[in-house]
Amino acid sequence: MRIVVVAGGIGGARFLLGVRAAAPDAAITAVVNTGDDATMHGLRICPDLDSVMYTLGDGIDPVRGWGRRGESWVVKDELAAYGAEPTWFGLGDRDLATHLVRTRMLDAGYPLSEVTAALAQRWQPGVELVPMSDQRVETHVLVDDPGTGRRQAIHFQEWWVRHRAEPEPHAFVQVGVDVARPAPGVVEALAAADAVLLAPSNPVVSIGTVLGVPGLREALLASPARIVGLSPIVGGAPVRGMADRCLPAIGVEVSAEGVGRHYGARSAGGLLDAWLVHEDDTADVPGVDVRAVPLLMTDPAATQAMAQAALHAARA
Ligand code: FO1
C-alpha cells in the first residue's frame, strides 16, 4: 500500500507516527511544508522537516515537539553574549549539528530533497521524507508595525516565536512560491498513491503552503487515491499551534466545518473525498464523506486509531 501524507510540523509529525503504526508495511511518503524555513546565524533551518525527522527517528524533545531531546543551549547563550541576533530563536547544541550539515550540503549545491534524504539516513524515520519543493519558499506575515502602525511583512518565525503570534496577521505571503515546483518524487508519489491524507496541521501556513506550490494541487487532484483530511480544529480551537490566529486572516471560521468547507469537496473543485472531525464535533461539508472519530493524539494508541480511521475512509 502506498500512502502520501501532506504535513506540517509538530501535529503532522505526531500524526505520521500513527500512520506508520497503522500501516507498518506501507510505503509512506511525507510531503512536508518548508514555508517555515529560515536562515539564522548563517544556517538554513527547516523546522517542519526536522520535527518530522526527529519525531519519527525518536530524537525529538517530546514536550516541545521541536528540537532535540536532552538538549543543551551553550552555543545559544554564547551567541546571546555577543548580542548576535536573533537571540529570540532557540537553537540547541544538538539541533545545530543538523543545521550545520544541511547548510554545508546546500552550499555545496545539493537540493533540499537530497539533503533531507541524507539527514534521514541517520534517523531512519521509516517514511520517505520529502520537502514540498527544492526551491526556497518562505512564509511572511503582514502585520501592523506597533510603532508606526504601518503595514509590514515579517518572517513567520519572527511572528510565531518572537511575537508569539500576537500581532494581528492581515495576510500570509509565501515569498518565492511563484517560481517553486514540487520537489522530485512528489508528483510521482501522488500518482501512485492508494491513499492521500492531509494531516491535522495548520490549514493556512502548513497545508495551505504545500498546496500553494504550483502544480502540487493539480497532482494531488489527479491522484487515483481518495483524499482524506483530518481536522486540526477540535471543539472550535486548534489542538496545538496557532491555526486559530491564521484562519481569520483568510476568512475561514475556526471550526472543523469551516476548515472542511475551506478545503472543499473534490467533486466540486475542492480537495476532499472525506473529512474526519473529532467525535464531539459536527460538520456539514456538502459532497464530502464526513466522519466523527476521536482526533486527540493523546497517546500512540489514540494516534494509531485516528490514522486507521483515516485509512479506512480512504478505502471506502
Ligand atoms: N519554537 C518556539 O516557540 N521557540 C523557539 O525558540 C523555537 C526554535 C526552533 C528551532 C528549530 C526548530 O526546528 C524549530 C524551532 N521552533 C521554536 C519551532 C518552530 O517555530 C515551529 O515548530 C514551526 O515553525 C511551526 O510549526
mmCIF file of C-alpha atoms and ligand atoms in Angstrom:
data_model
loop_
_atom_site.group_PDB
_atom_site.id
_atom_site.type_symbol
_atom_site.label_atom_id
_atom_site.label_comp_id
_atom_site.label_asym_id
_atom_site.label_seq_id
_atom_site.Cartn_x
_atom_site.Cartn_y
_atom_site.Cartn_z
ATOM 1 C CA MET A 1 0.000 0.000 0.000
ATOM 2 C CA ARG A 2 1.312 3.467 -0.871
ATOM 3 C CA ILE A 3 0.291 6.385 1.303
ATOM 4 C CA VAL A 4 1.075 10.077 0.807
ATOM 5 C CA VAL A 5 0.715 12.372 3.798
ATOM 6 C CA VAL A 6 0.776 16.162 3.360
ATOM 7 C CA ALA A 7 2.043 17.522 6.665
ATOM 8 C CA GLY A 8 3.364 20.486 8.601
ATOM 9 C CA GLY A 9 5.434 20.305 11.760
ATOM 10 C CA ILE A 10 4.558 19.213 15.240
ATOM 11 C CA GLY A 11 0.995 17.929 14.709
ATOM 12 C CA GLY A 12 1.914 16.462 11.345
ATOM 13 C CA ALA A 13 4.886 14.653 12.870
ATOM 14 C CA ARG A 14 2.780 13.094 15.609
ATOM 15 C CA PHE A 15 0.145 12.055 13.085
ATOM 16 C CA LEU A 16 2.822 10.393 10.930
ATOM 17 C CA LEU A 17 3.817 8.262 13.939
ATOM 18 C CA GLY A 18 0.224 6.995 13.916
ATOM 19 C CA VAL A 19 0.183 6.349 10.177
ATOM 20 C CA ARG A 20 3.451 4.410 10.413
ATOM 21 C CA ALA A 21 2.000 2.322 13.267
ATOM 22 C CA ALA A 22 -1.325 1.794 11.488
ATOM 23 C CA ALA A 23 0.308 0.702 8.221
ATOM 24 C CA PRO A 24 3.702 -0.804 9.086
ATOM 25 C CA ASP A 25 4.060 -2.455 5.695
ATOM 26 C CA ALA A 26 3.009 0.553 3.636
ATOM 27 C CA ALA A 27 5.313 2.826 1.656
ATOM 28 C CA ILE A 28 4.635 6.221 3.237
ATOM 29 C CA THR A 29 5.748 9.479 1.632
ATOM 30 C CA ALA A 30 5.547 12.589 3.810
ATOM 31 C CA VAL A 31 5.323 15.783 1.737
ATOM 32 C CA VAL A 32 6.379 18.391 4.282
ATOM 33 C CA ASN A 33 5.895 22.156 4.465
ATOM 34 C CA THR A 34 9.042 24.241 4.063
ATOM 35 C CA GLY A 35 7.391 27.653 4.305
ATOM 36 C CA ASP A 36 8.511 27.932 7.943
ATOM 37 C CA ASP A 37 12.162 27.600 6.886
ATOM 38 C CA ALA A 38 14.527 30.398 7.817
ATOM 39 C CA THR A 39 18.202 31.322 7.674
ATOM 40 C CA MET A 40 19.546 32.273 11.079
ATOM 41 C CA HIS A 41 23.157 32.772 12.169
ATOM 42 C CA GLY A 42 24.045 31.791 8.623
ATOM 43 C CA LEU A 43 22.375 28.385 8.923
ATOM 44 C CA ARG A 44 19.371 27.055 6.989
ATOM 45 C CA ILE A 45 16.709 25.822 9.395
ATOM 46 C CA CYS A 46 13.791 23.608 8.290
ATOM 47 C CA PRO A 47 11.523 23.351 11.355
ATOM 48 C CA ASP A 48 8.791 21.133 9.923
ATOM 49 C CA LEU A 49 11.162 18.714 8.182
ATOM 50 C CA ASP A 50 13.179 18.494 11.419
ATOM 51 C CA SER A 51 10.124 17.964 13.638
ATOM 52 C CA VAL A 52 9.023 15.087 11.408
ATOM 53 C CA MET A 53 12.541 13.639 11.129
ATOM 54 C CA TYR A 54 13.277 13.843 14.869
ATOM 55 C CA THR A 55 9.808 12.613 15.871
ATOM 56 C CA LEU A 56 9.869 9.571 13.579
ATOM 57 C CA GLY A 57 13.549 8.985 14.377
ATOM 58 C CA ASP A 58 12.866 9.178 18.117
ATOM 59 C CA GLY A 59 15.188 12.102 18.696
ATOM 60 C CA ILE A 60 12.529 14.748 19.314
ATOM 61 C CA ASP A 61 12.036 16.645 22.528
ATOM 62 C CA PRO A 62 8.550 15.236 23.261
ATOM 63 C CA VAL A 63 7.345 18.238 25.247
ATOM 64 C CA ARG A 64 8.352 20.971 22.816
ATOM 65 C CA GLY A 65 7.641 18.947 19.697
ATOM 66 C CA TRP A 66 10.628 20.630 18.070
ATOM 67 C CA GLY A 67 14.374 20.307 18.554
ATOM 68 C CA ARG A 68 16.242 17.504 20.182
ATOM 69 C CA ARG A 69 15.634 15.539 23.341
ATOM 70 C CA GLY A 70 18.263 16.104 26.044
ATOM 71 C CA GLU A 71 19.200 19.401 24.500
ATOM 72 C CA SER A 72 21.704 21.939 25.856
ATOM 73 C CA TRP A 73 21.873 25.621 24.975
ATOM 74 C CA VAL A 74 25.531 26.558 25.387
ATOM 75 C CA VAL A 75 26.009 27.952 21.881
ATOM 76 C CA LYS A 76 22.731 29.833 22.134
ATOM 77 C CA ASP A 77 23.966 31.516 25.335
ATOM 78 C CA GLU A 78 27.324 32.294 23.755
ATOM 79 C CA LEU A 79 25.620 33.846 20.736
ATOM 80 C CA ALA A 80 23.478 35.947 23.090
ATOM 81 C CA ALA A 81 26.616 37.027 24.949
ATOM 82 C CA TYR A 82 27.816 38.501 21.664
ATOM 83 C CA GLY A 83 24.416 40.094 21.143
ATOM 84 C CA ALA A 84 24.202 38.090 17.927
ATOM 85 C CA GLU A 85 20.597 38.324 16.744
ATOM 86 C CA PRO A 86 18.220 36.611 16.638
ATOM 87 C CA THR A 87 18.544 35.807 20.305
ATOM 88 C CA TRP A 88 14.795 35.025 20.436
ATOM 89 C CA PHE A 89 15.110 31.828 18.377
ATOM 90 C CA GLY A 90 16.241 28.806 20.395
ATOM 91 C CA LEU A 91 18.950 26.829 18.625
ATOM 92 C CA GLY A 92 20.007 23.877 20.763
ATOM 93 C CA ASP A 93 23.539 22.464 20.614
ATOM 94 C CA ARG A 94 22.423 19.072 19.254
ATOM 95 C CA ASP A 95 19.990 20.678 16.823
ATOM 96 C CA LEU A 96 22.790 22.876 15.491
ATOM 97 C CA ALA A 97 24.553 19.813 14.054
ATOM 98 C CA THR A 98 21.564 19.240 11.757
ATOM 99 C CA HIS A 99 21.641 22.849 10.565
ATOM 100 C CA LEU A 100 25.415 22.763 10.029
ATOM 101 C CA VAL A 101 25.244 19.589 7.938
ATOM 102 C CA ARG A 102 22.220 20.849 5.990
ATOM 103 C CA THR A 103 23.772 24.256 5.303
ATOM 104 C CA ARG A 104 27.054 22.743 4.163
ATOM 105 C CA MET A 105 25.277 20.388 1.753
ATOM 106 C CA LEU A 106 23.012 23.165 0.413
ATOM 107 C CA ASP A 107 26.073 25.399 -0.075
ATOM 108 C CA ALA A 108 27.746 22.530 -1.955
ATOM 109 C CA GLY A 109 24.797 22.586 -4.362
ATOM 110 C CA TYR A 110 22.734 19.636 -3.194
ATOM 111 C CA PRO A 111 18.970 20.256 -3.486
ATOM 112 C CA LEU A 112 16.957 20.258 -0.267
ATOM 113 C CA SER A 113 15.322 16.938 -1.164
ATOM 114 C CA GLU A 114 18.735 15.234 -1.355
ATOM 115 C CA VAL A 115 19.912 16.952 1.826
ATOM 116 C CA THR A 116 16.764 15.746 3.594
ATOM 117 C CA ALA A 117 17.323 12.182 2.394
ATOM 118 C CA ALA A 118 20.933 12.340 3.607
ATOM 119 C CA LEU A 119 19.956 13.587 7.075
ATOM 120 C CA ALA A 120 17.212 10.958 7.256
ATOM 121 C CA GLN A 121 19.827 8.236 6.723
ATOM 122 C CA ARG A 122 20.864 8.800 10.319
ATOM 123 C CA TRP A 123 17.362 8.985 11.757
ATOM 124 C CA GLN A 124 15.667 6.189 9.758
ATOM 125 C CA PRO A 125 12.171 7.754 10.068
ATOM 126 C CA GLY A 126 10.517 4.793 8.343
ATOM 127 C CA VAL A 127 8.820 7.085 5.826
ATOM 128 C CA GLU A 128 10.200 8.889 2.796
ATOM 129 C CA LEU A 129 10.696 12.486 3.900
ATOM 130 C CA VAL A 130 10.233 14.915 1.011
ATOM 131 C CA PRO A 131 10.151 18.710 1.163
ATOM 132 C CA MET A 132 7.247 20.239 -0.744
ATOM 133 C CA SER A 133 9.771 21.958 -3.023
ATOM 134 C CA ASP A 134 13.529 22.235 -3.595
ATOM 135 C CA GLN A 135 13.081 25.935 -4.256
ATOM 136 C CA ARG A 136 13.006 28.272 -1.260
ATOM 137 C CA VAL A 137 9.514 29.351 -0.211
ATOM 138 C CA GLU A 138 9.239 31.425 2.965
ATOM 139 C CA THR A 139 6.006 32.397 4.682
ATOM 140 C CA HIS A 140 5.893 36.031 5.699
ATOM 141 C CA VAL A 141 3.149 37.617 7.756
ATOM 142 C CA LEU A 142 1.617 41.035 7.077
ATOM 143 C CA VAL A 143 1.218 42.846 10.408
ATOM 144 C CA ASP A 144 0.919 46.461 11.569
ATOM 145 C CA ASP A 145 4.150 47.863 12.988
ATOM 146 C CA PRO A 146 3.375 48.626 16.666
ATOM 147 C CA GLY A 147 5.309 51.880 16.466
ATOM 148 C CA THR A 148 4.294 53.426 13.169
ATOM 149 C CA GLY A 149 1.095 51.441 12.550
ATOM 150 C CA ARG A 150 2.437 50.884 9.026
ATOM 151 C CA ARG A 151 1.811 47.502 7.468
ATOM 152 C CA GLN A 152 4.933 45.377 7.171
ATOM 153 C CA ALA A 153 5.889 41.815 6.374
ATOM 154 C CA ILE A 154 7.843 39.822 8.937
ATOM 155 C CA HIS A 155 9.108 36.265 8.641
ATOM 156 C CA PHE A 156 6.730 33.644 10.009
ATOM 157 C CA GLN A 157 9.277 32.601 12.644
ATOM 158 C CA GLU A 158 9.531 36.177 13.916
ATOM 159 C CA TRP A 159 5.743 36.401 14.148
ATOM 160 C CA TRP A 160 5.335 32.999 15.764
ATOM 161 C CA VAL A 161 8.365 32.773 18.026
ATOM 162 C CA ARG A 162 9.439 36.351 18.777
ATOM 163 C CA HIS A 163 5.961 37.837 18.925
ATOM 164 C CA ARG A 164 4.045 34.679 19.969
ATOM 165 C CA ALA A 165 1.573 35.237 17.098
ATOM 166 C CA GLU A 166 0.237 38.271 18.998
ATOM 167 C CA PRO A 167 0.249 40.867 16.146
ATOM 168 C CA GLU A 168 -2.919 40.547 14.073
ATOM 169 C CA PRO A 169 -2.000 38.791 10.833
ATOM 170 C CA HIS A 170 -3.596 40.558 7.865
ATOM 171 C CA ALA A 171 -2.230 38.088 5.312
ATOM 172 C CA PHE A 172 0.261 35.321 4.815
ATOM 173 C CA VAL A 173 2.559 35.601 1.829
ATOM 174 C CA GLN A 174 4.698 32.748 0.545
ATOM 175 C CA VAL A 175 7.761 34.518 -0.783
ATOM 176 C CA GLY A 176 9.211 32.630 -3.761
ATOM 177 C CA VAL A 177 6.267 30.314 -4.274
ATOM 178 C CA ASP A 178 5.564 31.583 -7.800
ATOM 179 C CA VAL A 179 8.823 30.110 -9.107
ATOM 180 C CA ALA A 180 8.682 26.969 -6.963
ATOM 181 C CA ARG A 181 7.856 23.487 -8.210
ATOM 182 C CA PRO A 182 7.039 20.251 -6.386
ATOM 183 C CA ALA A 183 10.212 18.500 -5.242
ATOM 184 C CA PRO A 184 11.316 15.403 -7.159
ATOM 185 C CA GLY A 185 9.188 12.424 -6.207
ATOM 186 C CA VAL A 186 6.154 14.377 -5.007
ATOM 187 C CA VAL A 187 4.124 14.189 -8.230
ATOM 188 C CA GLU A 188 5.147 10.578 -8.752
ATOM 189 C CA ALA A 189 4.149 9.607 -5.197
ATOM 190 C CA LEU A 190 0.743 11.223 -5.612
ATOM 191 C CA ALA A 191 0.197 9.479 -8.962
ATOM 192 C CA ALA A 192 0.972 6.090 -7.405
ATOM 193 C CA ALA A 193 -0.848 6.607 -4.122
ATOM 194 C CA ASP A 194 -3.547 4.333 -2.719
ATOM 195 C CA ALA A 195 -4.388 6.928 -0.064
ATOM 196 C CA VAL A 196 -3.653 10.646 0.305
ATOM 197 C CA LEU A 197 -4.002 12.135 3.791
ATOM 198 C CA LEU A 198 -3.985 15.813 4.771
ATOM 199 C CA ALA A 199 -2.513 15.750 8.285
ATOM 200 C CA PRO A 200 -4.164 17.766 11.079
ATOM 201 C CA SER A 201 -1.655 20.571 10.501
ATOM 202 C CA ASN A 202 -2.243 24.286 10.197
ATOM 203 C CA PRO A 203 -4.574 24.691 7.179
ATOM 204 C CA VAL A 204 -3.112 28.115 6.305
ATOM 205 C CA VAL A 205 0.648 28.121 6.880
ATOM 206 C CA SER A 206 1.278 24.367 6.574
ATOM 207 C CA ILE A 207 -1.252 22.531 4.382
ATOM 208 C CA GLY A 208 -2.091 25.745 2.522
ATOM 209 C CA THR A 209 1.563 26.495 1.826
ATOM 210 C CA VAL A 210 2.224 22.993 0.476
ATOM 211 C CA LEU A 211 -0.835 23.112 -1.782
ATOM 212 C CA GLY A 212 0.199 26.553 -2.993
ATOM 213 C CA VAL A 213 3.295 25.182 -4.734
ATOM 214 C CA PRO A 214 2.465 25.432 -8.455
ATOM 215 C CA GLY A 215 1.488 22.039 -9.817
ATOM 216 C CA LEU A 216 1.143 20.368 -6.436
ATOM 217 C CA ARG A 217 -2.597 20.805 -6.003
ATOM 218 C CA GLU A 218 -3.136 19.589 -9.563
ATOM 219 C CA ALA A 219 -1.008 16.499 -8.891
ATOM 220 C CA LEU A 220 -2.971 15.823 -5.709
ATOM 221 C CA LEU A 221 -6.318 16.054 -7.530
ATOM 222 C CA ALA A 222 -5.036 13.842 -10.361
ATOM 223 C CA SER A 223 -4.226 11.101 -7.859
ATOM 224 C CA PRO A 224 -6.260 7.891 -8.224
ATOM 225 C CA ALA A 225 -6.413 7.748 -4.409
ATOM 226 C CA ARG A 226 -9.147 9.116 -2.200
ATOM 227 C CA ILE A 227 -8.092 12.315 -0.403
ATOM 228 C CA VAL A 228 -8.862 12.259 3.313
ATOM 229 C CA GLY A 229 -8.350 15.265 5.568
ATOM 230 C CA LEU A 230 -8.230 15.393 9.352
ATOM 231 C CA SER A 231 -9.437 18.467 11.178
ATOM 232 C CA PRO A 232 -6.797 20.341 13.195
ATOM 233 C CA ILE A 233 -9.625 22.181 14.948
ATOM 234 C CA VAL A 234 -11.342 20.341 17.786
ATOM 235 C CA GLY A 235 -14.250 21.937 19.617
ATOM 236 C CA GLY A 236 -13.645 25.306 17.937
ATOM 237 C CA ALA A 237 -9.962 25.554 18.818
ATOM 238 C CA PRO A 238 -6.702 24.152 17.455
ATOM 239 C CA VAL A 239 -5.350 21.224 19.423
ATOM 240 C CA ARG A 240 -1.975 22.951 19.287
ATOM 241 C CA GLY A 241 -0.320 25.840 17.486
ATOM 242 C CA MET A 242 -1.835 28.956 16.079
ATOM 243 C CA ALA A 243 -4.377 27.891 13.445
ATOM 244 C CA ASP A 244 -6.990 29.989 15.266
ATOM 245 C CA ARG A 245 -4.780 33.038 14.680
ATOM 246 C CA CYS A 246 -4.326 32.198 10.994
ATOM 247 C CA LEU A 247 -7.791 31.135 9.794
ATOM 248 C CA PRO A 248 -9.500 34.539 10.298
ATOM 249 C CA ALA A 249 -6.832 36.116 8.057
ATOM 250 C CA ILE A 250 -8.200 34.063 5.155
ATOM 251 C CA GLY A 251 -11.833 34.437 6.220
ATOM 252 C CA VAL A 252 -12.303 30.888 7.439
ATOM 253 C CA GLU A 253 -14.275 30.045 10.567
ATOM 254 C CA VAL A 254 -12.256 28.389 13.351
ATOM 255 C CA SER A 255 -14.201 25.127 13.285
ATOM 256 C CA ALA A 256 -13.984 21.652 11.813
ATOM 257 C CA GLU A 257 -16.820 22.625 9.474
ATOM 258 C CA GLY A 258 -15.110 25.876 8.480
ATOM 259 C CA VAL A 259 -11.845 24.165 7.571
ATOM 260 C CA GLY A 260 -13.665 21.317 5.822
ATOM 261 C CA ARG A 261 -15.565 23.774 3.672
ATOM 262 C CA HIS A 262 -12.370 25.750 3.080
ATOM 263 C CA TYR A 263 -10.668 22.620 1.704
ATOM 264 C CA GLY A 264 -13.887 21.876 -0.195
ATOM 265 C CA ALA A 265 -15.355 18.812 -1.823
ATOM 266 C CA ARG A 266 -13.193 17.207 -4.520
ATOM 267 C CA SER A 267 -16.371 16.642 -6.535
ATOM 268 C CA ALA A 268 -16.872 20.410 -6.552
ATOM 269 C CA GLY A 269 -13.353 21.539 -7.378
ATOM 270 C CA GLY A 270 -12.046 21.239 -3.829
ATOM 271 C CA LEU A 271 -9.759 18.707 -2.205
ATOM 272 C CA LEU A 272 -11.681 16.327 -0.001
ATOM 273 C CA ASP A 273 -13.295 12.973 -0.564
ATOM 274 C CA ALA A 274 -13.554 12.508 3.207
ATOM 275 C CA TRP A 275 -13.161 14.756 6.262
ATOM 276 C CA LEU A 276 -12.506 13.451 9.759
ATOM 277 C CA VAL A 277 -13.761 15.593 12.618
ATOM 278 C CA HIS A 278 -13.472 14.987 16.358
ATOM 279 C CA GLU A 279 -16.156 12.742 17.849
ATOM 280 C CA ASP A 280 -17.817 15.644 19.715
ATOM 281 C CA ASP A 281 -17.888 17.909 16.663
ATOM 282 C CA THR A 282 -20.247 18.088 13.748
ATOM 283 C CA ALA A 283 -19.533 19.418 10.278
ATOM 284 C CA ASP A 284 -21.796 19.847 7.318
ATOM 285 C CA VAL A 285 -19.491 19.769 4.280
ATOM 286 C CA PRO A 286 -21.616 19.161 1.176
ATOM 287 C CA GLY A 287 -20.258 16.486 -1.131
ATOM 288 C CA VAL A 288 -17.780 15.187 1.437
ATOM 289 C CA ASP A 289 -17.911 11.964 3.459
ATOM 290 C CA VAL A 290 -17.708 13.444 6.987
ATOM 291 C CA ARG A 291 -16.837 11.071 9.823
ATOM 292 C CA ALA A 292 -16.655 11.840 13.541
ATOM 293 C CA VAL A 293 -13.829 9.922 15.267
ATOM 294 C CA PRO A 294 -11.519 10.622 18.237
ATOM 295 C CA LEU A 295 -8.927 13.098 16.928
ATOM 296 C CA LEU A 296 -6.913 13.831 20.064
ATOM 297 C CA MET A 297 -3.402 12.396 19.719
ATOM 298 C CA THR A 298 -3.162 11.804 23.462
ATOM 299 C CA ASP A 299 -1.013 8.698 23.150
ATOM 300 C CA PRO A 300 0.379 6.380 20.443
ATOM 301 C CA ALA A 301 -2.672 4.093 20.544
ATOM 302 C CA ALA A 302 -5.055 7.013 20.037
ATOM 303 C CA THR A 303 -2.925 8.361 17.196
ATOM 304 C CA GLN A 304 -2.769 4.949 15.548
ATOM 305 C CA ALA A 305 -6.548 4.597 15.813
ATOM 306 C CA MET A 306 -7.005 8.017 14.240
ATOM 307 C CA ALA A 307 -4.689 7.089 11.368
ATOM 308 C CA GLN A 308 -6.538 3.803 10.944
ATOM 309 C CA ALA A 309 -9.823 5.702 10.699
ATOM 310 C CA ALA A 310 -8.307 7.924 8.012
ATOM 311 C CA LEU A 311 -7.011 4.923 6.038
ATOM 312 C CA HIS A 312 -10.399 3.265 6.396
ATOM 313 C CA ALA A 313 -12.049 6.352 4.945
ATOM 314 C CA ALA A 314 -9.508 6.253 2.114
ATOM 315 C CA ARG A 315 -10.547 2.713 1.231
ATOM 316 C CA ALA A 316 -14.296 3.433 1.280
HETATM 317 N N1 FO1 B 1 9.531 27.433 18.540
HETATM 318 C C1 FO1 B 1 9.451 28.296 19.599
HETATM 319 O O1 FO1 B 1 8.348 28.573 20.079
HETATM 320 N N2 FO1 B 1 10.577 28.858 20.115
HETATM 321 C C2 FO1 B 1 11.812 28.619 19.624
HETATM 322 O O2 FO1 B 1 12.810 29.163 20.114
HETATM 323 C C3 FO1 B 1 11.925 27.679 18.532
HETATM 324 C C4 FO1 B 1 13.169 27.333 17.986
HETATM 325 C C5 FO1 B 1 13.210 26.345 16.974
HETATM 326 C C6 FO1 B 1 14.434 25.904 16.476
HETATM 327 C C7 FO1 B 1 14.489 24.922 15.495
HETATM 328 C C8 FO1 B 1 13.302 24.364 15.007
HETATM 329 O O3 FO1 B 1 13.342 23.390 14.071
HETATM 330 C C9 FO1 B 1 12.053 24.799 15.485
HETATM 331 C C10 FO1 B 1 12.013 25.792 16.465
HETATM 332 N N3 FO1 B 1 10.781 26.229 16.992
HETATM 333 C C11 FO1 B 1 10.727 27.119 18.025
HETATM 334 C C12 FO1 B 1 9.509 25.687 16.487
HETATM 335 C C13 FO1 B 1 9.072 26.325 15.182
HETATM 336 O O4 FO1 B 1 8.946 27.704 15.275
HETATM 337 C C14 FO1 B 1 7.738 25.672 14.797
HETATM 338 O O5 FO1 B 1 7.873 24.310 15.016
HETATM 339 C C15 FO1 B 1 7.316 25.711 13.343
HETATM 340 O O6 FO1 B 1 7.905 26.679 12.615
HETATM 341 C C16 FO1 B 1 5.799 25.815 13.310
HETATM 342 O O7 FO1 B 1 5.289 24.538 13.217
#
